[in-house]
C-alpha angles and dihedrals in degrees: 000000000000121000128189128198121192106171127086114257086224093067106022137041096220095109092048091051095049093048089059091052102043119118120211093259095049125108126214127207120196113202140158109010093347089078086078088077091064090057099050120088090213090061096038092077092051094047098041097085090055091046091048090064093043096250100117116088126181121197107244095204091056092049091050093046089057096041091243136138122209120238091195138023137041117289110242130198125206089258089053090050091054090050091049091051090050090050099041103027131239111340128241107234120216 
């Protein structure tokens, strides 16, 4: 299953909630303000296991728009997101 999170972990608990519900085969896409999590050392440790198996994706355009660089996760373009949706099915938005 594919999950997407759009809200910053500094102001919402969406990312925390989805991390508790992920199954080993699930993929997670951080986009909009959620990309902030991939830039924070405090979140890096929590996201690293997902990144280690190649299931954490971070929208490149959203990182660039905020002048940020991810510490964890695979950068993903809009084209890559479309391909991931085709592969994994419609995402569950958090």
